[in-house]
CSV table of C-alpha atoms in Angstrom, one decimal:
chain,number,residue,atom,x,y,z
A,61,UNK,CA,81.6,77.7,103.7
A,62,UNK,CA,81.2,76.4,100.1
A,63,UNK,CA,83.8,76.9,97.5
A,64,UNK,CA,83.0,80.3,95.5
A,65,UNK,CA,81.6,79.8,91.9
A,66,UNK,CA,84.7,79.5,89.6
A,67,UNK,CA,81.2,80.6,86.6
A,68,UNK,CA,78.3,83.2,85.9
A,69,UNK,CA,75.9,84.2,83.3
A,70,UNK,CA,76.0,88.0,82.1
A,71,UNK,CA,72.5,88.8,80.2
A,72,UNK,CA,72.5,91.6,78.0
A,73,UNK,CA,69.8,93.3,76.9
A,74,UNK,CA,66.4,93.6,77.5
A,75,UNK,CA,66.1,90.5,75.2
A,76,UNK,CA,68.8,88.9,78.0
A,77,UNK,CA,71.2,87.1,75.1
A,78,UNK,CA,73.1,85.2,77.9
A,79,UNK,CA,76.7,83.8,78.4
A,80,UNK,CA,78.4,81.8,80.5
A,81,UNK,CA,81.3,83.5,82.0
A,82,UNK,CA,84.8,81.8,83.7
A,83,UNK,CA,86.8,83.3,86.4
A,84,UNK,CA,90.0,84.0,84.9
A,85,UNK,CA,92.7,81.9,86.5
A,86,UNK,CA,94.3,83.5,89.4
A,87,UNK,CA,97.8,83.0,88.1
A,88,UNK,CA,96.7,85.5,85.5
A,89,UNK,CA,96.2,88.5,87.8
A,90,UNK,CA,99.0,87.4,90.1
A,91,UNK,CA,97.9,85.9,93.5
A,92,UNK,CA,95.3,84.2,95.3
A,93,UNK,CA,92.8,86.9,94.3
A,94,UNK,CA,90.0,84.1,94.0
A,95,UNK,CA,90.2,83.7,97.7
A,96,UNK,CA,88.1,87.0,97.6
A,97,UNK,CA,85.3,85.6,95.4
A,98,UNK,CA,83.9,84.3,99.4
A,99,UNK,CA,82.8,87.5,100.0
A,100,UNK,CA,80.4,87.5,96.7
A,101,UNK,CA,76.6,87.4,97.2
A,102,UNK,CA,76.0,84.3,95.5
A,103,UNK,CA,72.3,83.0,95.3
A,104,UNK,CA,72.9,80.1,93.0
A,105,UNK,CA,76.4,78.3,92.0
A,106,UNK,CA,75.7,79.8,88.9
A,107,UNK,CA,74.7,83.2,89.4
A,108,UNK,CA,73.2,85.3,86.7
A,109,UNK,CA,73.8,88.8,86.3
A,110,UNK,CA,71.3,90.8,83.9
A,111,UNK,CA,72.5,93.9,82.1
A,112,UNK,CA,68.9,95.5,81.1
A,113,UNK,CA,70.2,98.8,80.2
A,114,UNK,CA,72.2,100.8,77.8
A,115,UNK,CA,76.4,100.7,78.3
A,116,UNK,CA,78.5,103.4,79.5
A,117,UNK,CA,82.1,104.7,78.0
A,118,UNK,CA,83.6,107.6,79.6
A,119,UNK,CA,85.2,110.2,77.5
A,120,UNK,CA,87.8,112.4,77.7
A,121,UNK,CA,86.5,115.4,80.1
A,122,UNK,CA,85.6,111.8,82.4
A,123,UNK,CA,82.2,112.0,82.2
A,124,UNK,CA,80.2,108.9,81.4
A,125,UNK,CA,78.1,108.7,78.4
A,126,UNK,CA,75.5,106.3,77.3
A,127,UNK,CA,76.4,104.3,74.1
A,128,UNK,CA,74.4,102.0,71.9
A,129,UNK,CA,74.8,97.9,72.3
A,130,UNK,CA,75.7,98.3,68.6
A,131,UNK,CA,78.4,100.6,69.7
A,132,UNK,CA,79.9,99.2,72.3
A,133,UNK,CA,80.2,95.4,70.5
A,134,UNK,CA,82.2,97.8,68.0
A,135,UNK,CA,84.4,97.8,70.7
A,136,UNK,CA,88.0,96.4,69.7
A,137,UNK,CA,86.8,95.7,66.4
A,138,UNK,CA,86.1,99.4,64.4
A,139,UNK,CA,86.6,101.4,68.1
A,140,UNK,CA,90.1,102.0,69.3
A,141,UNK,CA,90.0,103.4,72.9
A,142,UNK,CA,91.5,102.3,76.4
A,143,UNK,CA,88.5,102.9,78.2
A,144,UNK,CA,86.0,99.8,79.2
A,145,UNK,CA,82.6,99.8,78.2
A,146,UNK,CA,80.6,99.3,81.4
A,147,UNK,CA,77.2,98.8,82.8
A,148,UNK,CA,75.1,98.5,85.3
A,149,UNK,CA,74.1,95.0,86.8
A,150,UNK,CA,72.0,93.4,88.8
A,151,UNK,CA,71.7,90.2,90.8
A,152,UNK,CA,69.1,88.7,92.8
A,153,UNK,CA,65.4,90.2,93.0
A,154,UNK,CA,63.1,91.8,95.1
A,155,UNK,CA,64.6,93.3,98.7
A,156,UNK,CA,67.6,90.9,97.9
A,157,UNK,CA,69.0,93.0,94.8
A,158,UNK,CA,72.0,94.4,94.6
A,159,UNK,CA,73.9,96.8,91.9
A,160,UNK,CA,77.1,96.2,90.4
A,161,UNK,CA,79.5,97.6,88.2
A,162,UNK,CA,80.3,95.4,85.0
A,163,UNK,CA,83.1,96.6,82.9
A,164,UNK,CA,83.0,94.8,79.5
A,165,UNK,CA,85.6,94.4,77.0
A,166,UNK,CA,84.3,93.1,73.7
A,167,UNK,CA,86.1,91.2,70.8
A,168,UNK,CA,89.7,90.8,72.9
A,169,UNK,CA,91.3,88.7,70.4
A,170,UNK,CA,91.3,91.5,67.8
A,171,UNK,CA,93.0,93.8,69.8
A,172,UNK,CA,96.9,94.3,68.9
A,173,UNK,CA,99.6,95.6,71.4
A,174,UNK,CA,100.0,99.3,69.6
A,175,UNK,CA,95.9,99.5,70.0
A,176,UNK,CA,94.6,101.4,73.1
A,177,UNK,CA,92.3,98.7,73.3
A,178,UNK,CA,94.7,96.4,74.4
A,179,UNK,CA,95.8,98.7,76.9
A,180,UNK,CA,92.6,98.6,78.2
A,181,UNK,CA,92.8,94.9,78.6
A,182,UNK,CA,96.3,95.9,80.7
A,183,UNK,CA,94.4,98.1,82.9
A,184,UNK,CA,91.6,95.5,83.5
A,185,UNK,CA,94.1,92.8,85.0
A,186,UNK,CA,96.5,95.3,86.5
A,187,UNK,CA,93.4,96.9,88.5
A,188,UNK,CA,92.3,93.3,90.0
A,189,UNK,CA,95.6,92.0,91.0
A,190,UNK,CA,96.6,95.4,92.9
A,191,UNK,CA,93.1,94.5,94.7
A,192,UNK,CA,94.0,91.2,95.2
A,193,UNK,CA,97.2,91.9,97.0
A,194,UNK,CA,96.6,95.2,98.4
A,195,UNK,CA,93.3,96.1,98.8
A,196,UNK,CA,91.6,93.7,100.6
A,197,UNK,CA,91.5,95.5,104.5
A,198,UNK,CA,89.7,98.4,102.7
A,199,UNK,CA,87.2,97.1,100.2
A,200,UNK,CA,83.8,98.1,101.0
A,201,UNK,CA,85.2,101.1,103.3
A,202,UNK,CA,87.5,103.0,100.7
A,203,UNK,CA,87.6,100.8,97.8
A,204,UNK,CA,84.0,98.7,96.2
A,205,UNK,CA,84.4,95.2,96.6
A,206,UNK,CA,85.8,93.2,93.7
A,207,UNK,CA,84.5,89.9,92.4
A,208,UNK,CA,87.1,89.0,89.7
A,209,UNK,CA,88.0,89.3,86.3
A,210,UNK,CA,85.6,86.9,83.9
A,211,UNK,CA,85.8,85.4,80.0
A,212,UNK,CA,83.6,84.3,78.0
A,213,UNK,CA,84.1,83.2,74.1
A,214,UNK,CA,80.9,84.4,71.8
A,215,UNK,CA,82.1,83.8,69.0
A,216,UNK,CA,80.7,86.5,66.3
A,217,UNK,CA,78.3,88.7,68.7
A,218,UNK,CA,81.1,89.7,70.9
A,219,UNK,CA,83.8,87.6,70.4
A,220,UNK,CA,85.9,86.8,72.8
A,221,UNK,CA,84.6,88.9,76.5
A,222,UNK,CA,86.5,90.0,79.4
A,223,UNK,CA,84.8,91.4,82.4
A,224,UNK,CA,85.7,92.3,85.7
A,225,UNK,CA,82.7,93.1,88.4
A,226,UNK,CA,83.0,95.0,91.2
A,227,UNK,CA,80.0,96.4,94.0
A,228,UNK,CA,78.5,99.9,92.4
A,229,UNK,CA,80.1,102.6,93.6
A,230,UNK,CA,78.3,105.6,93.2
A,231,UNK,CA,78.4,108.6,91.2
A,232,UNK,CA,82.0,110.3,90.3
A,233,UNK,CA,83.5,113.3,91.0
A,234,UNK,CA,83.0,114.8,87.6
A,235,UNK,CA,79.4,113.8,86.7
A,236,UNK,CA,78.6,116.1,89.9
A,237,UNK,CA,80.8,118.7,88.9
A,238,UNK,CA,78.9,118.9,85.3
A,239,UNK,CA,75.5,119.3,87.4
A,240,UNK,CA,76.7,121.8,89.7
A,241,UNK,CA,75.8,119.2,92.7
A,242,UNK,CA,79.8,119.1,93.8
A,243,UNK,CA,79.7,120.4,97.2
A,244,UNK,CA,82.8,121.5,99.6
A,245,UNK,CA,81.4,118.8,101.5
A,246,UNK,CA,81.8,116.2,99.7
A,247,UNK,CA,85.1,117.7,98.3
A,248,UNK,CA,86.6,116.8,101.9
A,249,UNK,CA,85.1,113.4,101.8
A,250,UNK,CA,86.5,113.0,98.8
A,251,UNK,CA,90.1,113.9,99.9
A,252,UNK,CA,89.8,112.2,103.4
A,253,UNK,CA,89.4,108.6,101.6
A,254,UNK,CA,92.6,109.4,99.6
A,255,UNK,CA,94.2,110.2,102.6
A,256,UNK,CA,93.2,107.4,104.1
A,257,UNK,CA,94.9,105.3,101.3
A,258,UNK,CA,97.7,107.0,101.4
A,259,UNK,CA,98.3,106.3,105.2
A,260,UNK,CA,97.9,102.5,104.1
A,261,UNK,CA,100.9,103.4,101.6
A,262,UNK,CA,98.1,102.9,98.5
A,263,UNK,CA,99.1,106.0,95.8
A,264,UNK,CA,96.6,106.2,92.3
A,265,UNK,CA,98.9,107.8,90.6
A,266,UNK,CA,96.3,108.8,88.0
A,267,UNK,CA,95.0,112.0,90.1
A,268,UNK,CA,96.6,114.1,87.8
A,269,UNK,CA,93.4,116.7,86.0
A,270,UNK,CA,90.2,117.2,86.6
A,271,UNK,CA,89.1,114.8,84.1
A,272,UNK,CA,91.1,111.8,86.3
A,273,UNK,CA,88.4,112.8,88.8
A,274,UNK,CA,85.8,110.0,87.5
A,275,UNK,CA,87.9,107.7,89.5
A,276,UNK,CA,86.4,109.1,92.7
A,277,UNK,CA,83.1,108.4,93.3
A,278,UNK,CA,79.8,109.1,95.8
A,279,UNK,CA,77.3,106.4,97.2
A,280,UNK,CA,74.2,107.3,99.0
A,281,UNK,CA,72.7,104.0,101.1
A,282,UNK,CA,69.4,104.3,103.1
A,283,UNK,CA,69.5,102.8,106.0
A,284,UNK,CA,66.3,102.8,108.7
A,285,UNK,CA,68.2,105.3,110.5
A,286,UNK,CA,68.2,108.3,107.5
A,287,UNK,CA,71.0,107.8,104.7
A,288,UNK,CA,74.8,107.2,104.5
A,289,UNK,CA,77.5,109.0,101.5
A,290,UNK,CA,80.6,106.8,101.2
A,291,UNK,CA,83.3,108.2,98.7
A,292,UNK,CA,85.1,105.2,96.9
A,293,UNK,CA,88.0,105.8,94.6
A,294,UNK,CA,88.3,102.9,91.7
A,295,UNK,CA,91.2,102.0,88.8
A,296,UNK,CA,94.4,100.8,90.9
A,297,UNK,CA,95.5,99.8,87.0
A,298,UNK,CA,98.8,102.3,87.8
A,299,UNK,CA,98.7,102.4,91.7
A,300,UNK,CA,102.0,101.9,93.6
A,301,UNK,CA,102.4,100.6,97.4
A,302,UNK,CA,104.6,104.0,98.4
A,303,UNK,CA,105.0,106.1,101.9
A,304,UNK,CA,103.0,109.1,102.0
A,305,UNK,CA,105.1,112.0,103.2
A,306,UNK,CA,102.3,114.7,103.1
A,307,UNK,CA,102.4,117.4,105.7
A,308,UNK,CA,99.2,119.0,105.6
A,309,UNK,CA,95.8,117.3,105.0
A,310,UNK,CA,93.6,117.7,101.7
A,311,UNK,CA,91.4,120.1,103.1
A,312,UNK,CA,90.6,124.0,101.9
A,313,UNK,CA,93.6,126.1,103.1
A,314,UNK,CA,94.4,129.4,102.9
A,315,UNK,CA,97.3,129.4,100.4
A,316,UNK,CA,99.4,131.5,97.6
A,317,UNK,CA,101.5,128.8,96.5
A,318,UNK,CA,102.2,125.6,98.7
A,319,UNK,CA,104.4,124.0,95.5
A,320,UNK,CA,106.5,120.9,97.1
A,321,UNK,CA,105.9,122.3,100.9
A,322,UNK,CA,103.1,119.4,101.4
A,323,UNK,CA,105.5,116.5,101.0
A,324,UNK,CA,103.0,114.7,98.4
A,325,UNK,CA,102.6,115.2,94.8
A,326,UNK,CA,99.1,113.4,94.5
A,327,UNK,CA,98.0,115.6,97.6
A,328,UNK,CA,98.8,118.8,96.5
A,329,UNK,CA,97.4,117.9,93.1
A,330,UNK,CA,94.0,117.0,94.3
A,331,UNK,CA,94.0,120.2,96.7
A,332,UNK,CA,94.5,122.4,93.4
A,333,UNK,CA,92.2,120.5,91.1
A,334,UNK,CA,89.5,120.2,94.1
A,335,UNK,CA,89.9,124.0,94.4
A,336,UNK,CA,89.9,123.7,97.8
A,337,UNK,CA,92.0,126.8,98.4
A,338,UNK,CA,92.2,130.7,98.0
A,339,UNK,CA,94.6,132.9,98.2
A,340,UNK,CA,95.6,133.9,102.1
A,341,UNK,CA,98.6,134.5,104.5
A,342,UNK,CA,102.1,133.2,102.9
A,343,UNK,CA,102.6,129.6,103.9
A,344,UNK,CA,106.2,130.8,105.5
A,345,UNK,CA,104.8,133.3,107.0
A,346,UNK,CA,105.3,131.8,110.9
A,347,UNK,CA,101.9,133.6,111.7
A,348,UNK,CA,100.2,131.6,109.1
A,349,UNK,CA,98.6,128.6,110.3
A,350,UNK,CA,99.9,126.3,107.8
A,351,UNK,CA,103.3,127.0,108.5
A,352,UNK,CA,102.7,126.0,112.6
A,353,UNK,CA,101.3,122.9,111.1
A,354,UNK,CA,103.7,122.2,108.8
A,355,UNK,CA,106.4,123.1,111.5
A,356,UNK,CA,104.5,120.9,114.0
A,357,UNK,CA,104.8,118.0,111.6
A,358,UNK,CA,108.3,118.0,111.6
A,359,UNK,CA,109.3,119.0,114.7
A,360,UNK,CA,106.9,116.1,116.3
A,361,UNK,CA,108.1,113.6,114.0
A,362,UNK,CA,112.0,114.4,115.3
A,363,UNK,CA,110.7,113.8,119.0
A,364,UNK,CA,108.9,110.5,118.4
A,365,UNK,CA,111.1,109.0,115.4
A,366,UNK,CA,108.7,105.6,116.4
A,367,UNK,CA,106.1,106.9,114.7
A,368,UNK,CA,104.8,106.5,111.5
A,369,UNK,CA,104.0,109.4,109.0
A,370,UNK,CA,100.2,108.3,108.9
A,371,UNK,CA,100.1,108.4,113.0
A,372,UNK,CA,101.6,112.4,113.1
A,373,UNK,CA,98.8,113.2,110.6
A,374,UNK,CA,96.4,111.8,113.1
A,375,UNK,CA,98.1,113.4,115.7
A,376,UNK,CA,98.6,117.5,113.8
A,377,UNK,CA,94.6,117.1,112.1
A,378,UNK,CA,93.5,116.7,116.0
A,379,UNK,CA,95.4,119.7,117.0
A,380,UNK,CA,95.2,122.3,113.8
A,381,UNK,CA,92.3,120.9,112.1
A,382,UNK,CA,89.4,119.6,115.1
A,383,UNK,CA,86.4,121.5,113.1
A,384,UNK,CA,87.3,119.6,110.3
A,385,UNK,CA,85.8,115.6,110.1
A,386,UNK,CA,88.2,113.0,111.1
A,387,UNK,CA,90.3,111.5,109.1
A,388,UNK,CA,89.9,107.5,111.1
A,389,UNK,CA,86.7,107.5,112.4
A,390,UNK,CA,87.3,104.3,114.1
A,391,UNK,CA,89.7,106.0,116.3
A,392,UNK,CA,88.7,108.3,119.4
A,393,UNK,CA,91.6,110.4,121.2
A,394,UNK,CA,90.6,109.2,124.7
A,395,UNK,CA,92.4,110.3,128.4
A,396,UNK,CA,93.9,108.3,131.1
A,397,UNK,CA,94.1,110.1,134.7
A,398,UNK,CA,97.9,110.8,134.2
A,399,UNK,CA,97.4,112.4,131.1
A,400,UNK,CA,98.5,110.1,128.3
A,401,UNK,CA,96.7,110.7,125.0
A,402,UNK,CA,95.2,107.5,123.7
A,403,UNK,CA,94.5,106.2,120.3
A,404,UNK,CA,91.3,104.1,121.0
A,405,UNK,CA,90.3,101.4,117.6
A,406,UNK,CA,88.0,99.6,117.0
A,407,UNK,CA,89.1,98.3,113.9
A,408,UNK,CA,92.5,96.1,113.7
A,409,UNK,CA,93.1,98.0,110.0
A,410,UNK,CA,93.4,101.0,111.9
A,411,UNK,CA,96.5,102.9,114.0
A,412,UNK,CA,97.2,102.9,118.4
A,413,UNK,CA,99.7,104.6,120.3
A,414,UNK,CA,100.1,106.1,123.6
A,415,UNK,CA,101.4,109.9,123.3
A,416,UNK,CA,102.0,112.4,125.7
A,417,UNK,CA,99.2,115.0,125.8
A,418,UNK,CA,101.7,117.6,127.4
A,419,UNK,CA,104.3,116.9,124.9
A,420,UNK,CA,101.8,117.5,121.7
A,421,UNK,CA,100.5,121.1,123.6
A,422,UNK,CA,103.6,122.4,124.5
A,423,UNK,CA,104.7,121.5,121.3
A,424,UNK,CA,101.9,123.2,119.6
A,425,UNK,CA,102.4,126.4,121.6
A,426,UNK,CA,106.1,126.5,120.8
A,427,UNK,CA,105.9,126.3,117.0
């Protein structure tokens, strides 16, 4: 395999004014992240990327709204903000062309460390090396690909550039929300990939209001066989590698008030701002549903202290949740003639064990 491009051209514009970006040096971002520029689709050593269309900045409610070029070079030099100005890319032509997502930040060496726009360069390189050391097994399932953080000096049109450039990743959260296209649907999509993270021990840690929803995002893909919706979740600028200790899956319950029952802050905060609940049976109630799963959670946990919290999840969703989708779809809960439960993968990323399928029902039934 030939060595991955260390420099690209970014065109801007419909009139294309073009510069020649370098890969930022990986002791920058902390870690062999350039290993990861393999994966890019390169057609040239040089590859251009061309900008054609107006820039995005997302406000305050986290929607994204289109900016002028003349606005967004203001950028670090008249506007203060620590959001990136970003648009959409594209590389190759024809059947071969493929969208990315270019966030730009313009005029860096203006910036001063009390300006929010040099907190937005903070957030640019803390993002890529939290993908370069943790995020690798799940970009392009849970994550878009990232192709590295870029510079470029332009002297008085933009002065000095940084860009990072990841794989587009859809429409977010909020932008449906705004045109009444957010379905429950795609609300449990949107909660299984965070889930998912969390099992790998990946928290945001920016999940906090609605507006922090723009960080979760929907792509359709057509495929010869109909179409596909993957839900990505971006900015790992303030992520943290942390157990999940979640009890109950981010899925719409019937609830009063679960408060610090579900084990996981960032769960229960995306079950309330999803709105993915309505008032039902008290959670302690032991006739409420949530309470046997809760219970079972525990209780199952004590009697196989082997297993992770991730693999009980797997383990309670079968049992309490089986109408709902699953959280691993690479696993299948498969039978041996003796009546072992096991965890088939087909993916190494993914979780295995051999449990007892008369220990989990009597279980069930006891709680």
């Amino acid at each position: 395999m030939a060595a991955p491009s260390r420099y690209l051209w970014l065109g801007f514009g419909k009139a294309q004014k073009k510069f020649k970006f370098k890969a930022l040096d990986d002791k920058i971002l902390g870690g062999k992240f350039g290993d990861m520029f393999e994966e890019f689709p390169f057609t040239s050593p040089e590859p251009v990327f061309v900008l054609p269309h107006d820039p995005y900045l997302n406000n305050s409610e986290g929607l994204s709204l289109k900016i002028t070029f003349s606005q967004a070079l203001a950028w670090g030099n008249g506007i203060d903000t620590d959001s990136s100005v970003f648009f959409i890319g594209f590389h190759g032509e024809g059947d071969e062309q493929k969208m990315f997502c270019v966030k730009v930040l313009f005029n860096i060496e203006k910036t001063e460390p009390d300006d929010n726009c040099y907190k937005a360069i903070d957030k640019m390189l803390a993002d890529a090396k939290f993908y370069g050391q943790n995020l690798r097994g799940v970009a392009g399932i849970l994550v878009p690909r990232h192709y590295g953080v870029w510079r470029a000096r332009t002297r008085e049109w933009g002065g000095t550039i940084l860009c990072s450039i990841t794989e587009w990743a859809g429409t977010p959260w909020t932008q449906l929300v705004a045109a009444g296209r957010a379905t429950t649907d795609l609300a449990i999509k949107l909660g299984r990939s965070v889930e998912r993270l969390h099992d790998r021990g990946i928290h945001h840690h920016t999940l906090y209001i609605p507006a922090d929803l723009h960080h979760l995002l929907f792509r359709v893909d057509k495929t010869a066989a109909g179409s596909t919706t993957t839900c990505f979740v971006i900015d790992f600028s303030r992520a943290r590698m942390t157990p999940c200790t979640r009890n109950l899956p981010i899925l719409p319950v019937d609830l009063n008030d679960l408060g610090p029952t579900v084990g996981c802050e960032e769960a229960l905060n995306l079950t309330y701002i999803l709105r993915m609940y309505h008032k039902g049976v008290k959670v302690e109630s032991p006739s409420s549903h949530l309470y046997r799963a809760i219970r079972f959670v525990s209780h199952y946990s004590a009697q196989h202290p082997s297993l992770s919290n991730a693999e009980v999840m797997l383990v309670q969703r079968h049992h309490f949740f089986a109408d709902e989708p699953p959280l691993e779809p690479d696993i299948t809960f498969g039978f041996r003639a003796d009546g072992k439960v096991v965890f088939n993968r087909e993916s190494s990323d993914t979780l295995t064990e051999r449990l007892s399928d008369e220990c989990i029902a009597s279980l069930v039934d006891s709680l």
